[in-house]
Structure formats: structure tokens, C-alpha cells
PDB file of C-alpha atoms in Angstrom:
ATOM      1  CA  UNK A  13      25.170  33.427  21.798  1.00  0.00           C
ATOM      2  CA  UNK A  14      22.074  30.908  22.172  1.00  0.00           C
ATOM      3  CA  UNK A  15      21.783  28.405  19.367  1.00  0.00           C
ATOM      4  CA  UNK A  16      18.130  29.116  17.835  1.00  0.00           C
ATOM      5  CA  UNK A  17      17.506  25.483  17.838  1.00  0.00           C
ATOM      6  CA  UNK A  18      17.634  23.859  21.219  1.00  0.00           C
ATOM      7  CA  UNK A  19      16.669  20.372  19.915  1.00  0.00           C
ATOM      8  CA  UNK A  20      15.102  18.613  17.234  1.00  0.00           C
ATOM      9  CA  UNK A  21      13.426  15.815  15.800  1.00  0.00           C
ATOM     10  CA  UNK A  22      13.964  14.019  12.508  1.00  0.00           C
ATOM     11  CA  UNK A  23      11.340  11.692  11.027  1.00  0.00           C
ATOM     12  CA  UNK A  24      12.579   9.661   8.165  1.00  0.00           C
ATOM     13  CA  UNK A  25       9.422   7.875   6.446  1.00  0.00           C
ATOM     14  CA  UNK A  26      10.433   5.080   3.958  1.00  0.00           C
ATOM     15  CA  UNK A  27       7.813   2.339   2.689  1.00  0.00           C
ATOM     16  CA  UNK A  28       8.593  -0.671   1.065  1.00  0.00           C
ATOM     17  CA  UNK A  29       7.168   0.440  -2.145  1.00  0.00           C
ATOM     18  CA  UNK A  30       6.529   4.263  -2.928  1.00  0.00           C
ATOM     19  CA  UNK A  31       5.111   5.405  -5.856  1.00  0.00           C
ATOM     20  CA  UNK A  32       2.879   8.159  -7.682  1.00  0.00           C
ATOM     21  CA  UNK A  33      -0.409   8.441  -6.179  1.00  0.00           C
ATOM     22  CA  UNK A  34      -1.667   8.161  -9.713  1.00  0.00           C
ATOM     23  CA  UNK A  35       0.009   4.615 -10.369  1.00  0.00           C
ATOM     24  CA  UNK A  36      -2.172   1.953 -10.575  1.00  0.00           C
ATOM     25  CA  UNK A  37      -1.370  -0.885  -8.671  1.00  0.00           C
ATOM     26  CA  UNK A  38      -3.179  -3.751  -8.058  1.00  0.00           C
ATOM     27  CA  UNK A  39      -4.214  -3.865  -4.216  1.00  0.00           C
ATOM     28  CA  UNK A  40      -3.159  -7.688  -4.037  1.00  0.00           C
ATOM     29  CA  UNK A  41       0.393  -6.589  -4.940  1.00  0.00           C
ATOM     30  CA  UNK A  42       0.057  -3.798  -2.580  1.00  0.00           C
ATOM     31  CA  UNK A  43      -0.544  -5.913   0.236  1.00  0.00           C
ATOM     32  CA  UNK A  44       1.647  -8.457  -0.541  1.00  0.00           C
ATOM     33  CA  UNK A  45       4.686  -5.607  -0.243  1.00  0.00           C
ATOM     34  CA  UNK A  46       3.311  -4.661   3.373  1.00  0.00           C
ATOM     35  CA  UNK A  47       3.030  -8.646   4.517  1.00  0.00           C
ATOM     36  CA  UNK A  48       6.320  -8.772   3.639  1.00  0.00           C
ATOM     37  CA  UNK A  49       8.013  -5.581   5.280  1.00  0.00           C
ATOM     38  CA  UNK A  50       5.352  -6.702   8.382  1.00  0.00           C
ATOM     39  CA  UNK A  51       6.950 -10.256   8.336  1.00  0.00           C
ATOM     40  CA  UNK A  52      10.293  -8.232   8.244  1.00  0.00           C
ATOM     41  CA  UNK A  53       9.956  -5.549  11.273  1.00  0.00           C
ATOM     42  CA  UNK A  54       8.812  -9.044  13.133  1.00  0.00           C
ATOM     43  CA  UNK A  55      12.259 -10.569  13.346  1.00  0.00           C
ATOM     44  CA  UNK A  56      14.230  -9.606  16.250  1.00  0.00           C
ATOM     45  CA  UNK A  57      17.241  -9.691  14.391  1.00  0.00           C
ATOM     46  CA  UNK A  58      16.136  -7.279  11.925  1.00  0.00           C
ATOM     47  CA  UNK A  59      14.347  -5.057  15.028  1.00  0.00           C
ATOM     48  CA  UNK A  60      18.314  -5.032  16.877  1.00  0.00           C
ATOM     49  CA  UNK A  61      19.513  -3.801  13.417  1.00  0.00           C
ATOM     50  CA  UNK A  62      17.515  -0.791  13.025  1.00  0.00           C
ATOM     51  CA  UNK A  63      18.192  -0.218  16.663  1.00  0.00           C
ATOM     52  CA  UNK A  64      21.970  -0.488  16.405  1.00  0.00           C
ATOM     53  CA  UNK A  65      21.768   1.914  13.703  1.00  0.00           C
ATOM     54  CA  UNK A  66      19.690   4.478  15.694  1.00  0.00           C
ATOM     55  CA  UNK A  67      16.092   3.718  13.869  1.00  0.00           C
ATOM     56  CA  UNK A  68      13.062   2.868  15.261  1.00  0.00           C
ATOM     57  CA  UNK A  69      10.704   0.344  12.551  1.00  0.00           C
ATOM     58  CA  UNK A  70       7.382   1.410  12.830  1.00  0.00           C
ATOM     59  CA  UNK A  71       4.975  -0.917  11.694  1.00  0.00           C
ATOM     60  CA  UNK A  72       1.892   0.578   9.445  1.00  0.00           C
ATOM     61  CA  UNK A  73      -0.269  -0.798   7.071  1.00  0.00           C
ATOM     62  CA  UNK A  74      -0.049   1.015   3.684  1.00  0.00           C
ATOM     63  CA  UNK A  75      -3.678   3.135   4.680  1.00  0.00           C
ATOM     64  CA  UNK A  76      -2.029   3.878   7.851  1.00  0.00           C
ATOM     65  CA  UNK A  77       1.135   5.043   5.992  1.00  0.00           C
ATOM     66  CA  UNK A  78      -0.714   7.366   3.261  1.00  0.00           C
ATOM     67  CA  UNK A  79      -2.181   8.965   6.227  1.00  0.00           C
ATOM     68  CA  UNK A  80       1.077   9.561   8.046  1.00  0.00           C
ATOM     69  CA  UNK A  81       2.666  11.121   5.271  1.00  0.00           C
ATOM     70  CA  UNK A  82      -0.003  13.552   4.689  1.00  0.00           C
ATOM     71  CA  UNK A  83       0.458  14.646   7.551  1.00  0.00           C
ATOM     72  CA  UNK A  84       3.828  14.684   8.101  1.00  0.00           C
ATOM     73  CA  UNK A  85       4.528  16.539   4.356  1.00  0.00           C
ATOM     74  CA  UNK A  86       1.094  18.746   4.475  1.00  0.00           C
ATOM     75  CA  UNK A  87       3.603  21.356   6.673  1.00  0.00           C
ATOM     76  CA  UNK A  88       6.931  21.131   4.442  1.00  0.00           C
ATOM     77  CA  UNK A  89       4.020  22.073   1.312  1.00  0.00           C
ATOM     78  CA  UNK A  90       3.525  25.466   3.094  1.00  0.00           C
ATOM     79  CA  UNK A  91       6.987  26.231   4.085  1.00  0.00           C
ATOM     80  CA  UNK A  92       8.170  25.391   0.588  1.00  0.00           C
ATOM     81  CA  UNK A  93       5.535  28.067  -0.728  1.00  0.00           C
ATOM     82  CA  UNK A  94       6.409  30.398   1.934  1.00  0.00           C
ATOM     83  CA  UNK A  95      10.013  30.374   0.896  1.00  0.00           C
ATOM     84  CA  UNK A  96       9.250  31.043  -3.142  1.00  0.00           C
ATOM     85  CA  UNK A  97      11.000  27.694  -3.651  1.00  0.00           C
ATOM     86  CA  UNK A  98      10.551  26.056  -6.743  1.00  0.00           C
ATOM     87  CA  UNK A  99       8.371  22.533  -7.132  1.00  0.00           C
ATOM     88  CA  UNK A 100      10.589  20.034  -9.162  1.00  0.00           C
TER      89      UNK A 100
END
């Protein structure tokens, strides 16, 4: 018997700071958080760590990050409806 899944790829997306679309947060703050985690992913210390622990660090800017998980989740939204699951 062939497995139905041959191979696959996982995409973990984490930001620094996730919260709410409807939170208001002062843009200042906002891009304080992302100078940070950009300061971060720019040490090669911290850039052999994710390695070592099978990530890749992908550097976005929080507009560039919105975008990316819109379209990354915009696909699990209609499988989730397909399936009848529930929305928690």
C-alpha cells in the first residue's frame, strides 16, 4: 500500500508579538518589537541555533508578516468550513 502523502511541508509562523487584529497598539511599540527580533535573527549565534534545531528565521517586517499569514491561514479558513468544524 502507497502512503497518500509522499511528502510534506510544515510552516510554523511565530512573531515576536501576536495579537488581535482589533488591539490597539501604538505603531512605535510595534516597531520597536520587530527592531528587536531583526537585531535578534542578525546574530550568528542565534541564526546556528535555529539551524541546529531544524528552523529557518525568516526575517519580515510586521506588514510583511500580516501579509504572510493571510495567506498562509486564508486556506486552513476553507478547509475548517469544509470539514463542519467548529470556530473556537
Amino acid at each position: 500500500m502507497k502512503p497518500w502523502v509522499t511528502s510534506a511541508i510544515i510552516v510554523a509562523a511565530t512573531g515576536l508579538v501576536c495579537a488581535p487584529a482589533a488591539t490597539a497598539a501604538p505603531q512605535r511599540a510595534i516597531q520597536r518589537h520587530a527592531d528587536a527580533l531583526h537585531h535578534a535573527l542578525s546574530n550568528d549565534a542565534v541564526k546556528a541555533r535555529f539551524r541546529t534545531d531544524g528552523l529557518e528565521a525568516v526575517d519580515m517586517s510586521p506588514e510583511k508578516f500580516n501579509q504572510f499569514l493571510a495567506h498562509e491561514v486564508a486556506p486552513d479558513h476553507k478547509l475548517v468550513s469544509a470539514l463542519g468544524l467548529e470556530k473556537r
